[in-house]
Structure formats: structure tokens, C-alpha cells
C-alpha positions as a LaTeX table, in Angstrom:
\begin{tabular}{lrrr}
\hline
Residue & $x$ (\AA) & $y$ (\AA) & $z$ (\AA) \\
\hline
Met1 & 76.04 & 86.07 & 84.89 \\
Gln2 & 75.70 & 85.85 & 88.59 \\
Asn3 & 76.71 & 82.23 & 88.64 \\
Lys4 & 79.45 & 82.09 & 85.88 \\
Lys5 & 82.30 & 80.55 & 87.44 \\
Val6 & 85.83 & 81.80 & 86.49 \\
Val7 & 88.95 & 80.07 & 87.33 \\
Ile8 & 92.27 & 82.10 & 87.19 \\
Ile9 & 95.65 & 80.16 & 87.02 \\
Gly10 & 98.37 & 82.09 & 88.83 \\
Ser11 & 98.31 & 85.17 & 91.14 \\
Gly12 & 100.50 & 87.69 & 89.60 \\
Phe13 & 99.63 & 91.26 & 89.12 \\
Ser14 & 97.63 & 90.62 & 85.90 \\
Ser15 & 95.58 & 87.74 & 87.58 \\
Leu16 & 95.05 & 89.84 & 90.66 \\
Ala17 & 93.82 & 92.88 & 88.65 \\
Ser18 & 91.51 & 90.68 & 86.49 \\
Ser19 & 89.98 & 88.96 & 89.44 \\
Cys20 & 88.95 & 92.19 & 90.85 \\
Tyr21 & 87.28 & 93.35 & 87.61 \\
Leu22 & 85.65 & 90.08 & 87.01 \\
Ala23 & 84.30 & 89.63 & 90.68 \\
Gln24 & 82.89 & 93.37 & 90.46 \\
Ala25 & 81.08 & 92.28 & 87.16 \\
Gly26 & 79.38 & 89.58 & 89.07 \\
Phe27 & 81.50 & 86.46 & 88.17 \\
Asp28 & 82.29 & 83.86 & 90.85 \\
Val29 & 86.17 & 84.02 & 90.92 \\
Thr30 & 88.64 & 81.54 & 92.00 \\
Ile31 & 92.46 & 81.87 & 91.80 \\
Leu32 & 94.64 & 78.74 & 91.77 \\
Glu33 & 98.27 & 79.59 & 92.84 \\
Lys34 & 101.02 & 76.74 & 92.69 \\
Asn35 & 103.26 & 78.31 & 95.25 \\
Asn36 & 102.43 & 78.81 & 98.91 \\
Thr37 & 102.14 & 82.82 & 98.83 \\
Ile38 & 100.38 & 84.70 & 96.12 \\
Gly39 & 101.78 & 87.56 & 93.95 \\
Gly40 & 103.47 & 85.45 & 91.35 \\
Arg41 & 107.02 & 87.01 & 90.66 \\
Ala42 & 106.24 & 89.62 & 93.35 \\
Arg43 & 106.94 & 87.50 & 96.40 \\
Gln44 & 108.93 & 88.31 & 99.37 \\
Phe45 & 112.01 & 86.66 & 101.00 \\
Lys46 & 112.48 & 87.11 & 104.85 \\
Lys47 & 115.40 & 86.14 & 106.71 \\
Asp48 & 116.79 & 87.14 & 110.31 \\
Gly49 & 114.90 & 90.34 & 110.38 \\
Phe50 & 115.71 & 91.23 & 106.64 \\
Val51 & 112.84 & 91.58 & 104.16 \\
Phe52 & 113.35 & 91.33 & 100.34 \\
Asp53 & 111.20 & 91.80 & 97.29 \\
Ile54 & 112.03 & 88.74 & 95.12 \\
Gly55 & 110.56 & 90.34 & 92.00 \\
Pro56 & 109.89 & 93.98 & 91.01 \\
Thr57 & 111.47 & 96.62 & 93.02 \\
Phe58 & 110.72 & 99.83 & 90.85 \\
Tyr59 & 107.58 & 101.54 & 91.30 \\
Trp60 & 106.92 & 103.55 & 88.18 \\
Met61 & 103.88 & 104.97 & 86.37 \\
Pro62 & 101.89 & 105.69 & 89.71 \\
Asp63 & 99.06 & 106.80 & 87.60 \\
Val64 & 98.28 & 103.29 & 86.34 \\
Phe65 & 98.21 & 102.00 & 89.97 \\
Glu66 & 96.00 & 104.90 & 90.93 \\
Ser67 & 93.68 & 104.36 & 88.01 \\
Phe68 & 93.34 & 100.72 & 88.90 \\
Phe69 & 92.17 & 101.32 & 92.38 \\
Asn70 & 90.02 & 104.26 & 91.20 \\
Asp71 & 87.90 & 101.69 & 89.05 \\
Phe72 & 86.83 & 100.37 & 92.28 \\
Lys73 & 85.96 & 103.71 & 93.90 \\
Thr74 & 89.07 & 103.50 & 96.01 \\
Ala75 & 92.74 & 104.79 & 96.14 \\
Thr76 & 96.11 & 103.38 & 96.72 \\
Thr77 & 96.23 & 105.48 & 100.11 \\
Ser78 & 93.61 & 103.03 & 101.51 \\
Tyr79 & 96.19 & 100.07 & 100.97 \\
Tyr80 & 99.68 & 101.38 & 101.31 \\
Lys81 & 101.84 & 104.36 & 101.77 \\
Leu82 & 104.09 & 105.68 & 98.91 \\
Glu83 & 107.28 & 107.63 & 99.29 \\
Lys84 & 108.83 & 109.42 & 96.44 \\
Leu85 & 112.59 & 108.73 & 96.04 \\
Asn86 & 115.14 & 111.50 & 95.95 \\
Pro87 & 117.54 & 110.65 & 94.31 \\
Ala88 & 115.31 & 108.32 & 92.18 \\
Tyr89 & 118.41 & 106.38 & 91.28 \\
Lys90 & 122.09 & 106.70 & 90.96 \\
Ile91 & 124.29 & 105.50 & 88.12 \\
Tyr92 & 127.93 & 104.58 & 88.29 \\
Phe93 & 129.76 & 104.81 & 84.99 \\
Asn94 & 133.28 & 104.17 & 86.69 \\
Lys95 & 134.99 & 104.96 & 89.93 \\
Glu96 & 135.17 & 108.57 & 89.19 \\
Glu97 & 131.88 & 109.21 & 87.55 \\
Ser98 & 128.42 & 108.78 & 88.90 \\
Ile99 & 125.27 & 110.74 & 88.27 \\
Ala100 & 122.23 & 110.93 & 90.58 \\
Ile101 & 118.85 & 111.45 & 88.98 \\
Glu102 & 116.85 & 113.67 & 91.32 \\
Asp103 & 113.16 & 114.02 & 91.86 \\
Ser104 & 112.14 & 116.70 & 89.40 \\
Leu105 & 112.77 & 117.44 & 85.78 \\
Glu106 & 114.15 & 121.00 & 86.54 \\
Lys107 & 116.85 & 119.35 & 88.70 \\
Ile108 & 117.46 & 116.67 & 86.20 \\
Lys109 & 117.94 & 119.39 & 83.53 \\
Ser110 & 120.72 & 120.99 & 85.71 \\
Thr111 & 122.35 & 117.85 & 86.08 \\
Phe112 & 122.46 & 117.26 & 82.28 \\
Glu113 & 123.46 & 120.83 & 81.86 \\
Ala114 & 126.53 & 120.39 & 84.00 \\
Val115 & 127.72 & 117.32 & 82.06 \\
Glu116 & 127.07 & 118.85 & 78.46 \\
Pro117 & 126.21 & 122.38 & 77.71 \\
His118 & 122.75 & 123.09 & 76.10 \\
Ser119 & 121.67 & 119.43 & 77.08 \\
Gly120 & 119.17 & 120.76 & 79.50 \\
Lys121 & 117.13 & 122.54 & 76.74 \\
Ala122 & 117.49 & 119.45 & 74.53 \\
Leu123 & 116.22 & 117.29 & 77.46 \\
Gln124 & 113.25 & 119.37 & 77.66 \\
Lys125 & 112.37 & 118.92 & 73.96 \\
Phe126 & 113.06 & 115.16 & 74.27 \\
Ile127 & 110.64 & 114.87 & 77.24 \\
Asn128 & 108.10 & 116.86 & 75.69 \\
Lys129 & 108.11 & 114.29 & 72.84 \\
Ser130 & 107.93 & 111.50 & 75.33 \\
Glu131 & 104.91 & 112.99 & 77.14 \\
Asp132 & 103.15 & 113.23 & 73.86 \\
Asn133 & 103.83 & 109.40 & 73.41 \\
Tyr134 & 102.96 & 108.61 & 77.00 \\
Asn135 & 99.53 & 110.33 & 76.65 \\
Ile136 & 98.96 & 108.32 & 73.35 \\
Ala137 & 100.16 & 105.25 & 74.93 \\
Ile138 & 98.75 & 105.01 & 78.31 \\
Lys139 & 95.47 & 106.81 & 77.69 \\
Asp140 & 94.66 & 105.07 & 74.47 \\
Leu141 & 96.81 & 102.39 & 72.94 \\
Val142 & 97.76 & 99.92 & 75.80 \\
Tyr143 & 94.18 & 99.66 & 76.95 \\
Asn144 & 93.28 & 97.86 & 73.56 \\
Pro145 & 93.11 & 93.95 & 73.53 \\
Gly146 & 95.33 & 93.53 & 70.47 \\
Glu147 & 92.49 & 91.90 & 68.32 \\
Ser148 & 93.01 & 94.25 & 65.33 \\
Val149 & 95.76 & 96.47 & 64.04 \\
Phe150 & 93.04 & 99.14 & 63.61 \\
Glu151 & 93.23 & 99.49 & 67.34 \\
Ile152 & 96.55 & 101.44 & 66.95 \\
Ile153 & 95.99 & 103.03 & 63.63 \\
Asn154 & 94.48 & 106.41 & 64.29 \\
Trp155 & 95.48 & 110.12 & 63.55 \\
Asp156 & 97.83 & 110.42 & 66.52 \\
Thr157 & 99.85 & 107.17 & 65.58 \\
Ile158 & 99.89 & 107.99 & 61.94 \\
Ile159 & 101.47 & 111.38 & 62.62 \\
Lys160 & 104.09 & 109.38 & 64.88 \\
Ser161 & 104.55 & 106.43 & 62.44 \\
Gly162 & 108.14 & 107.37 & 62.17 \\
Ala163 & 108.60 & 106.79 & 65.82 \\
Phe164 & 108.00 & 103.02 & 65.15 \\
Leu165 & 110.72 & 103.17 & 62.35 \\
Thr166 & 113.45 & 104.73 & 64.26 \\
Thr167 & 115.02 & 103.36 & 67.47 \\
Ile168 & 115.45 & 104.87 & 70.87 \\
Lys169 & 119.24 & 104.71 & 70.51 \\
Lys170 & 119.26 & 106.76 & 67.28 \\
Gln171 & 116.64 & 109.17 & 68.77 \\
Val172 & 118.54 & 109.71 & 72.09 \\
Ala173 & 121.90 & 110.30 & 70.24 \\
Ser174 & 120.14 & 113.06 & 68.19 \\
Tyr175 & 119.37 & 115.03 & 71.34 \\
Val176 & 122.51 & 114.41 & 73.56 \\
Lys177 & 125.96 & 113.71 & 72.53 \\
His178 & 127.78 & 112.69 & 76.03 \\
Glu179 & 127.88 & 108.98 & 76.35 \\
Ser180 & 126.84 & 108.83 & 80.00 \\
Leu181 & 123.71 & 111.01 & 79.23 \\
Gln182 & 122.78 & 108.71 & 76.42 \\
Lys183 & 123.02 & 105.70 & 78.64 \\
Ile184 & 120.65 & 107.49 & 81.06 \\
Leu185 & 117.95 & 108.07 & 78.58 \\
Glu186 & 118.35 & 104.49 & 77.15 \\
Phe187 & 118.23 & 102.98 & 80.57 \\
Pro188 & 114.33 & 103.13 & 81.00 \\
Val189 & 113.70 & 100.75 & 77.96 \\
Leu190 & 115.53 & 98.06 & 79.61 \\
Phe191 & 112.23 & 97.60 & 81.61 \\
Leu192 & 110.67 & 96.56 & 78.21 \\
Gly193 & 113.14 & 93.83 & 77.90 \\
Ala194 & 115.01 & 94.74 & 74.71 \\
Lys195 & 118.15 & 96.74 & 73.42 \\
Pro196 & 117.56 & 100.39 & 72.85 \\
Ser197 & 119.05 & 99.71 & 69.33 \\
Asn198 & 115.98 & 97.31 & 68.83 \\
Thr199 & 113.18 & 99.33 & 70.61 \\
Pro200 & 111.09 & 101.88 & 68.52 \\
Ser201 & 111.52 & 105.42 & 69.57 \\
Phe202 & 107.89 & 105.47 & 70.35 \\
Tyr203 & 108.72 & 103.85 & 73.75 \\
Asn204 & 110.51 & 106.82 & 74.80 \\
Phe205 & 107.38 & 107.42 & 76.77 \\
Met206 & 109.27 & 105.49 & 79.52 \\
Asn207 & 111.41 & 108.38 & 79.70 \\
Tyr208 & 108.49 & 110.71 & 80.71 \\
Ala209 & 107.57 & 107.93 & 83.44 \\
Asp210 & 110.97 & 108.29 & 84.71 \\
Phe211 & 111.72 & 111.89 & 84.80 \\
Lys212 & 108.27 & 113.47 & 85.20 \\
Leu213 & 106.27 & 110.98 & 87.15 \\
Gly214 & 109.23 & 109.92 & 89.26 \\
Thr215 & 110.24 & 106.77 & 91.17 \\
Trp216 & 108.31 & 105.75 & 94.34 \\
His217 & 108.55 & 103.13 & 96.92 \\
Pro218 & 105.69 & 101.60 & 98.62 \\
Met219 & 106.46 & 101.33 & 102.23 \\
Gly220 & 107.04 & 97.58 & 103.35 \\
Gly221 & 108.04 & 96.84 & 99.76 \\
Met222 & 106.35 & 96.04 & 96.66 \\
Tyr223 & 104.62 & 93.11 & 98.31 \\
Glu224 & 102.45 & 95.71 & 99.88 \\
Val225 & 100.83 & 96.38 & 96.51 \\
Val226 & 100.16 & 92.62 & 96.22 \\
Lys227 & 98.70 & 92.49 & 99.69 \\
Gly228 & 96.64 & 95.77 & 98.69 \\
Ile229 & 95.14 & 94.19 & 95.51 \\
Glu230 & 94.52 & 90.71 & 97.53 \\
Lys231 & 92.54 & 92.72 & 100.19 \\
Leu232 & 90.37 & 94.46 & 97.52 \\
Ala233 & 90.01 & 91.16 & 95.70 \\
Leu234 & 88.67 & 89.35 & 98.98 \\
Ser235 & 86.34 & 92.30 & 99.62 \\
Leu236 & 84.90 & 91.57 & 96.14 \\
Gly237 & 84.50 & 87.80 & 97.02 \\
Val238 & 87.42 & 86.49 & 95.25 \\
Lys239 & 88.63 & 83.02 & 96.49 \\
Phe240 & 92.29 & 82.02 & 96.69 \\
Glu241 & 93.72 & 78.68 & 96.68 \\
Thr242 & 97.53 & 78.21 & 97.13 \\
Gln243 & 99.72 & 75.26 & 96.62 \\
Ser244 & 97.26 & 74.32 & 93.85 \\
Ala245 & 99.19 & 73.74 & 90.71 \\
Val246 & 97.05 & 73.09 & 87.78 \\
Thr247 & 97.99 & 69.80 & 86.09 \\
Ser248 & 95.58 & 69.60 & 83.40 \\
Ile249 & 92.94 & 71.69 & 81.44 \\
Asn250 & 89.82 & 69.48 & 80.83 \\
Leu251 & 87.90 & 70.03 & 77.56 \\
Glu252 & 84.60 & 69.06 & 75.99 \\
Gly253 & 84.68 & 69.78 & 72.46 \\
Lys254 & 86.18 & 73.45 & 72.17 \\
Gln255 & 85.17 & 74.44 & 75.70 \\
Val256 & 87.12 & 74.12 & 79.03 \\
Lys257 & 84.94 & 72.48 & 81.35 \\
Ser258 & 87.13 & 72.16 & 84.50 \\
Val259 & 90.86 & 72.15 & 85.50 \\
Ser260 & 92.66 & 69.66 & 87.68 \\
Thr261 & 94.99 & 70.22 & 90.66 \\
Gln262 & 96.61 & 67.32 & 92.74 \\
Lys263 & 93.80 & 68.34 & 95.43 \\
Gln264 & 90.68 & 68.56 & 93.34 \\
Asp265 & 88.97 & 69.50 & 90.17 \\
Tyr266 & 87.55 & 73.07 & 89.52 \\
Val267 & 84.52 & 73.40 & 87.30 \\
Cys268 & 84.56 & 76.66 & 85.12 \\
Asp269 & 82.58 & 78.60 & 82.53 \\
Val270 & 85.80 & 80.78 & 81.79 \\
Leu271 & 89.35 & 79.82 & 82.29 \\
Leu272 & 91.93 & 82.70 & 82.35 \\
Ser273 & 95.52 & 81.95 & 82.77 \\
Gly274 & 98.01 & 84.70 & 84.19 \\
Ala275 & 100.59 & 81.93 & 84.32 \\
Asp276 & 103.32 & 81.46 & 81.68 \\
Tyr277 & 101.42 & 81.25 & 78.34 \\
His278 & 103.73 & 78.50 & 76.89 \\
His279 & 103.34 & 76.40 & 79.90 \\
Thr280 & 99.46 & 76.85 & 80.00 \\
Glu281 & 99.34 & 75.54 & 76.43 \\
Thr282 & 101.32 & 72.45 & 77.22 \\
Leu283 & 98.40 & 71.55 & 79.72 \\
Leu284 & 96.13 & 71.30 & 76.49 \\
Pro285 & 95.84 & 68.58 & 73.97 \\
Gln286 & 98.28 & 69.19 & 71.20 \\
Ala287 & 95.29 & 70.19 & 68.68 \\
Phe288 & 94.25 & 73.00 & 70.95 \\
Arg289 & 97.59 & 74.69 & 71.23 \\
Gln290 & 97.75 & 77.97 & 69.28 \\
Tyr291 & 101.64 & 78.31 & 69.22 \\
Ser292 & 104.05 & 75.75 & 68.26 \\
Glu293 & 107.36 & 75.05 & 70.03 \\
Gln294 & 109.10 & 76.75 & 66.93 \\
Tyr295 & 106.96 & 79.82 & 67.43 \\
Trp296 & 108.32 & 80.19 & 70.95 \\
Asp297 & 111.87 & 79.40 & 70.24 \\
Lys298 & 111.97 & 82.04 & 67.64 \\
Lys299 & 110.55 & 84.70 & 69.91 \\
Thr300 & 112.75 & 87.51 & 71.29 \\
Phe301 & 112.37 & 87.10 & 75.12 \\
Ala302 & 113.23 & 89.75 & 77.76 \\
Pro303 & 116.29 & 88.69 & 79.84 \\
Ser304 & 116.31 & 86.26 & 82.58 \\
Ala305 & 118.31 & 87.32 & 85.83 \\
Leu306 & 120.86 & 86.13 & 88.42 \\
Leu307 & 119.66 & 87.68 & 91.68 \\
Phe308 & 121.29 & 87.83 & 95.04 \\
Phe309 & 119.55 & 88.74 & 98.34 \\
Val310 & 122.27 & 89.95 & 100.92 \\
Gly311 & 122.24 & 90.96 & 104.50 \\
Phe312 & 125.01 & 93.32 & 105.51 \\
Asp313 & 125.99 & 94.11 & 109.14 \\
Lys314 & 126.35 & 97.86 & 108.46 \\
Pro315 & 124.68 & 100.36 & 106.29 \\
Leu316 & 126.64 & 100.80 & 103.03 \\
Glu317 & 128.11 & 104.00 & 101.88 \\
His318 & 127.89 & 105.79 & 98.49 \\
Val319 & 124.86 & 103.91 & 97.33 \\
Thr320 & 121.19 & 105.05 & 96.89 \\
His321 & 117.98 & 103.04 & 97.28 \\
His322 & 118.40 & 102.19 & 93.36 \\
Thr323 & 121.96 & 102.12 & 92.30 \\
Leu324 & 122.98 & 101.08 & 88.73 \\
Phe325 & 126.45 & 99.83 & 87.88 \\
Phe326 & 126.88 & 100.77 & 84.08 \\
Asp327 & 130.86 & 100.68 & 84.50 \\
Thr328 & 131.35 & 98.15 & 81.90 \\
Asp329 & 130.40 & 98.15 & 77.96 \\
Phe330 & 126.64 & 97.92 & 77.76 \\
Glu331 & 126.60 & 96.69 & 74.14 \\
Ala332 & 128.93 & 93.87 & 74.92 \\
His333 & 126.65 & 92.63 & 77.79 \\
Ala334 & 123.51 & 93.06 & 75.68 \\
Glu335 & 125.14 & 91.05 & 73.02 \\
Thr336 & 125.53 & 88.18 & 75.49 \\
Ile337 & 121.77 & 88.42 & 76.28 \\
Tyr338 & 120.18 & 88.88 & 72.86 \\
Asp339 & 122.82 & 87.55 & 70.35 \\
Thr340 & 125.27 & 85.03 & 71.68 \\
Lys341 & 123.23 & 83.76 & 74.59 \\
Thr342 & 126.18 & 83.30 & 76.96 \\
Trp343 & 127.26 & 84.38 & 80.35 \\
Pro344 & 128.82 & 87.91 & 80.36 \\
Glu345 & 132.50 & 88.36 & 80.97 \\
Lys346 & 132.01 & 91.98 & 82.38 \\
Pro347 & 128.28 & 92.40 & 83.32 \\
Leu348 & 126.31 & 95.47 & 84.07 \\
Phe349 & 124.32 & 95.20 & 87.17 \\
Tyr350 & 121.64 & 96.85 & 89.25 \\
Ala351 & 121.42 & 97.06 & 93.11 \\
Ser352 & 118.61 & 97.98 & 95.40 \\
Phe353 & 119.05 & 99.04 & 98.98 \\
Pro354 & 115.55 & 99.27 & 100.19 \\
Ser355 & 116.69 & 99.84 & 103.75 \\
Lys356 & 117.87 & 103.32 & 102.76 \\
Thr357 & 114.32 & 104.26 & 102.63 \\
Asp358 & 112.48 & 101.66 & 104.51 \\
Arg359 & 113.47 & 100.52 & 107.97 \\
Val360 & 111.23 & 97.50 & 107.54 \\
Ala361 & 113.82 & 96.12 & 105.16 \\
Ala362 & 116.71 & 95.49 & 107.64 \\
Pro363 & 117.23 & 95.44 & 111.42 \\
Glu364 & 118.56 & 98.75 & 112.85 \\
Gly365 & 122.18 & 99.38 & 111.81 \\
Lys366 & 122.23 & 96.86 & 108.97 \\
Glu367 & 121.39 & 97.05 & 105.21 \\
Ala368 & 119.47 & 94.82 & 102.82 \\
Gly369 & 120.88 & 94.54 & 99.39 \\
Ile370 & 119.25 & 92.98 & 96.25 \\
Phe371 & 121.48 & 92.41 & 93.21 \\
Leu372 & 120.12 & 91.76 & 89.75 \\
Met373 & 122.32 & 90.92 & 86.65 \\
Pro374 & 120.25 & 90.57 & 83.42 \\
Ile375 & 121.31 & 87.37 & 81.47 \\
Ala376 & 120.15 & 85.44 & 78.42 \\
Pro377 & 117.34 & 82.91 & 79.19 \\
Asp378 & 117.98 & 79.20 & 79.43 \\
Leu379 & 121.53 & 79.47 & 80.27 \\
Glu380 & 123.38 & 76.68 & 82.37 \\
Asp381 & 122.67 & 77.51 & 86.04 \\
Thr382 & 124.81 & 75.88 & 88.55 \\
Pro383 & 125.85 & 76.75 & 92.05 \\
Glu384 & 129.51 & 77.22 & 91.03 \\
Ile385 & 128.54 & 79.76 & 88.32 \\
Arg386 & 126.34 & 81.79 & 90.86 \\
Ala387 & 129.11 & 81.84 & 93.24 \\
Gln388 & 131.55 & 83.20 & 90.70 \\
Tyr389 & 129.36 & 86.08 & 89.73 \\
Phe390 & 128.58 & 86.81 & 93.32 \\
Asp391 & 132.23 & 87.40 & 93.86 \\
Lys392 & 132.47 & 89.36 & 90.65 \\
Leu393 & 129.58 & 91.58 & 91.78 \\
Met394 & 130.80 & 92.17 & 95.23 \\
Ser395 & 134.38 & 93.08 & 94.07 \\
Arg396 & 132.90 & 95.49 & 91.53 \\
Leu397 & 130.74 & 97.04 & 94.20 \\
Glu398 & 133.82 & 97.47 & 96.32 \\
Gln399 & 136.14 & 99.00 & 93.66 \\
Thr400 & 133.44 & 101.33 & 92.24 \\
Val401 & 132.04 & 102.77 & 95.57 \\
Gly402 & 135.33 & 102.60 & 97.34 \\
Thr403 & 134.03 & 100.75 & 100.59 \\
Glu404 & 134.74 & 97.40 & 101.95 \\
Val405 & 131.54 & 95.11 & 101.80 \\
Lys406 & 132.78 & 91.47 & 101.49 \\
Ser407 & 133.62 & 91.19 & 105.18 \\
His408 & 130.29 & 92.76 & 106.26 \\
Ile409 & 128.09 & 90.11 & 104.52 \\
Leu410 & 125.95 & 88.28 & 106.98 \\
Phe411 & 124.30 & 86.02 & 104.51 \\
Lys412 & 123.36 & 85.62 & 100.75 \\
Glu413 & 120.53 & 83.76 & 98.88 \\
Ser414 & 120.52 & 83.45 & 95.05 \\
Tyr415 & 117.86 & 83.05 & 92.48 \\
Cys416 & 118.34 & 82.33 & 88.84 \\
Val417 & 117.21 & 80.54 & 85.57 \\
Asn418 & 116.40 & 77.11 & 87.47 \\
Asp419 & 114.38 & 78.95 & 90.00 \\
Phe420 & 112.31 & 80.98 & 87.41 \\
Lys421 & 111.56 & 77.53 & 85.62 \\
Glu422 & 110.63 & 75.79 & 89.06 \\
Asp423 & 108.67 & 78.46 & 90.70 \\
Tyr424 & 106.93 & 79.97 & 87.62 \\
Asn425 & 107.04 & 77.37 & 84.98 \\
Ser426 & 108.78 & 80.28 & 83.04 \\
Tyr427 & 109.69 & 79.57 & 79.43 \\
Lys428 & 113.48 & 79.14 & 79.34 \\
Gly429 & 113.64 & 80.61 & 82.72 \\
Asn430 & 112.87 & 84.24 & 81.49 \\
Ala431 & 112.21 & 86.91 & 84.16 \\
Tyr432 & 110.32 & 89.40 & 82.29 \\
Gly433 & 108.22 & 88.09 & 79.46 \\
Leu434 & 108.56 & 88.87 & 75.63 \\
Ala435 & 110.68 & 91.89 & 74.75 \\
Asn436 & 108.74 & 94.82 & 73.26 \\
Thr437 & 110.42 & 94.86 & 69.87 \\
Leu438 & 108.69 & 96.25 & 66.74 \\
Met439 & 107.75 & 92.74 & 65.53 \\
Gln440 & 106.32 & 91.81 & 69.11 \\
Thr441 & 104.11 & 94.75 & 69.50 \\
His442 & 100.47 & 94.78 & 70.04 \\
Val443 & 98.75 & 92.50 & 67.50 \\
Leu444 & 102.05 & 90.77 & 67.01 \\
Arg445 & 102.03 & 89.50 & 70.44 \\
Pro446 & 100.17 & 86.14 & 71.65 \\
Lys447 & 96.56 & 86.78 & 71.86 \\
Leu448 & 94.37 & 87.29 & 75.04 \\
Lys449 & 91.71 & 85.09 & 73.69 \\
Ser450 & 92.43 & 81.54 & 72.51 \\
Lys451 & 91.71 & 81.06 & 68.89 \\
Lys452 & 91.10 & 77.24 & 69.42 \\
Val453 & 89.39 & 77.09 & 72.87 \\
Asp454 & 86.25 & 79.15 & 72.91 \\
Asn455 & 86.35 & 79.98 & 76.72 \\
Leu456 & 90.06 & 80.31 & 77.34 \\
Tyr457 & 91.96 & 83.60 & 77.86 \\
Phe458 & 95.34 & 84.68 & 78.83 \\
Cys459 & 96.90 & 87.94 & 80.55 \\
Gly460 & 100.25 & 88.83 & 81.77 \\
Gln461 & 103.71 & 89.62 & 80.30 \\
Leu462 & 103.80 & 87.21 & 77.37 \\
Thr463 & 100.69 & 88.86 & 75.93 \\
Val464 & 99.52 & 92.51 & 75.59 \\
Pro465 & 100.57 & 95.12 & 76.55 \\
Gly466 & 103.94 & 93.60 & 77.81 \\
Pro467 & 106.44 & 93.32 & 80.51 \\
Gly468 & 106.39 & 95.34 & 83.71 \\
Val469 & 104.02 & 95.78 & 86.67 \\
Pro470 & 101.82 & 98.70 & 85.22 \\
Pro471 & 101.35 & 96.70 & 81.89 \\
Ser472 & 100.47 & 93.55 & 83.74 \\
Leu473 & 97.56 & 95.66 & 85.73 \\
Ile474 & 96.46 & 96.75 & 82.39 \\
Ser475 & 96.49 & 93.46 & 81.00 \\
Gly476 & 94.18 & 92.25 & 83.71 \\
Lys477 & 91.67 & 94.86 & 82.82 \\
Ile478 & 91.58 & 94.53 & 79.14 \\
Val479 & 91.29 & 90.84 & 79.44 \\
Ser480 & 88.45 & 91.10 & 81.71 \\
Glu481 & 86.59 & 93.50 & 79.38 \\
Leu482 & 87.35 & 90.95 & 76.63 \\
Ile483 & 85.75 & 88.12 & 78.81 \\
Leu484 & 82.66 & 90.42 & 79.46 \\
Lys485 & 82.30 & 91.14 & 75.95 \\
Tyr486 & 82.15 & 87.51 & 74.72 \\
Ser487 & 80.19 & 86.41 & 77.76 \\
Lys488 & 77.38 & 88.65 & 76.64 \\
Ser489 & 77.44 & 87.86 & 73.07 \\
\hline
\end{tabular}
């Protein structure tokens, strides 16, 4: 075991997590990253004293992060400082109506009650159910490798089988009637990359994560989490090679013997890819690819995104650290992502103003703004289209919050489909991986272990358990356990 070499392609959260587990188990681990900084999608952009997280900005499910560090007899507090956000986020439904979600369930129940009588009690019942599902999902199901359906068929899931047959949308409507409250309860499943009308109600455990576990911010930004795991990995002996894009996977029979980069070849006993699954398989000879182009083309992908990173010369009023603009028709926008695959006319969008909480994010007296608009993967992406949508988003921001912003913009940078493809070899430029629909859950997702190459494994958002930072950390853990299992057999 001591001398077994593992090469990991990519340095996103799943790769970083797995590198720590494998190094702890005695493997000699090297991570190859194509970009000049590690973190995969969770990189940073810095300009004129402003600091932006390019990738994830929401820190949810703190227990999963804590559990990861606890596995190495340490804690998050040794690596970064967390601040609980209050409000967690604010949603604008129109100019006149906005609802802020505060930092405790009791406060949130009062907020619901003020909008719809008796909805506070209904919310408590809903959250009780979602807590049950969270306990089943996080403490049991998601830590399984997706090799057999019997991993997820047990007494708890049999009892809850109906939760896989009805949708979040239907379930939410049975608890609250007010449209704005329904939208708030449907919002967390957007992190799973699918419409509430297509997502099994079992996934309401995201509402427990939202309302009971809370929304947090690592001071310095989400990249502090990357740096924390990197520090842990280095202490365990993991080696990092940046600007090292893998150009081929070299086989002997059904075994990976090495991988090639432009700089050199890396011999390995095990190859693990946390890079894009589809892209990784294109580095193999055709006969050793598990999934065809048709397979990938038919899959339901989570959205891509059009992102803007904006420096403002003044603090912005009437917005919170996380602010959501649901002031247009959600179904119409969702249809452009999942059905017609076109640019939306009236998009919903999300804005993050990390400088509301974290002075590192912007110079004194200024504001950092991150704007994200979900879109269908593989859309035409041109500078003209980006400019048109930037103007739309800024106009909507001004109209909705009632404050002038356009004349206070110092600079803007954009990021979209072409960048996801270029920087991450992302299939169709998707931002979040495969959607968690019923037909893409657990055993129905691409496998962690290759069926055609004996010592090739995968982790990350295109395999189990799915999209998001906490699932990526979990993916890194379960693939490591799988590698250990097969290395011993």
C-alpha cells in the first residue's frame, strides 16, 4: 500500500477531499490541475482590491464540512472562520414585495404567518418531514457508492417510497397556498439542478438544510475552504501540479499505466478523475469509454450560468449578502433552461454582495457584486449577448430595489458557457453537473468505478451523490473507500 501511486485529475472539492482520504490511507497522491490555481470551479477573481468567488457562494450543510475535517481529527475552525448570515437571504417578488429569511426557524415561521395565516404551523410540519429525510439522506444514503440499488432500499426508504413518486412542487403546494411562500420552499432544490416539478419530494431535505442548519459565510470567501483543504492535503503529503492539463490516459490491457501532460508523464497504480466525466472518457480509446455521446446528450443537465463580477463605487442599499430576484415568471424561465434551451426573455437571477459581511471582498466604501443567471447549457455565447443581459440585470436591479446603480459601476467581468468549456472542459458548458431527477438518482448516475478500465475511478458532480459542494466532499470520501476496497481485493 505504501508505494501505490494515485494520480487525481482536477482539483475541485471532490478531488481535494479524496486526496486527503487516500493520502491518510498511505497512498502516494499527486493532483494534476489544468489551471494555474487549484479549486476547480471554486476559484477566485481579484481586481482593484475587490475579491470575488467565481464558483460557489452559498455555504450550506455545515455539518458535512465539519464531518469531513473531523475525519482527520481536526475541525473547520483550524482552517477558516464561519459567520452565520442574518438574514440568510432576501427574495424580491416585485418592487413592493420582498421577504427576508432570517437565521432561525421560529423567526421564519413568524415571517410565513404574517404572509399566510396558519402557515407557520404548516411550515413546522413540513420541516419535521424534511428533517427526517435529511437524517436518512445525509447520515445514510449519500455515503453509499451507487453500486447497487440495495444500498438505498431499506426500511426507512420503503416507508418513504411515496416521497420518490411525488414532486417537491406538489408537496409544497399541499402545505402553503401563497405563491411567494411556495417559491421560497421550492428555491433550495434549484441547487440540485432541476425544476421543483421534476424533483422527487424526498429532496425536501434541502429545506431543513436551509431553515434549520442556516446559511453561513467563510470569512475571506469560499476560496478559504479550498485553501483549508489544500493545507490539510499538503500536511498529509499530497503533491499538487498546476498548469498540468492531462492530454491522454495511457493503457496496457485494461489498466491505466500513466497519464500524459504537456510537461511529463505520470505513472500511476490508480487513476481518479474529478474532472468532467465526459471529457475524461474522451482521453481514452473508444473501446474503453463506458458512455456514448448519445448517452450524455440525452441526460438532463443542471443549468449553465451567465455570471457577472461587478465593482461598485458605493455600498448598495436594500440588498443583503444573498439576494434573489424572483420578480418574473419562474416556470417561463425554467422552460428555457430545460425544455426549449433558449436564452430567457425575462430571467430570474441571483446576486451576492459578499462585502455586506466580509470587508475583504471590497475596498472601504465600495461594494462587490456577483450576479448569476441560470441558463441552458450549450447556448450561443457572444460578447453582445452578455452585454445585453448585463444591461437587463442592472435595469431590473435598479427598478426592483429602487436605487441607482449603473452610474456607480467601476468595472464588470463576465463568465459564461464558453468559459466553463475552456476552463473546466465542462460538457456543454454546464455549471453544476447532472440534475438530480428521479431517473438520475443514485444507481442511475454515471458510476464511480469504470466498468471497462480496472483501475480508473471518477468523482464529482457528474457522478454520485450529485451537484453542490457538500455532495462533492461526500463524493471524494466514498470514491476513496471504493478505491481502498478494490485495492485490498
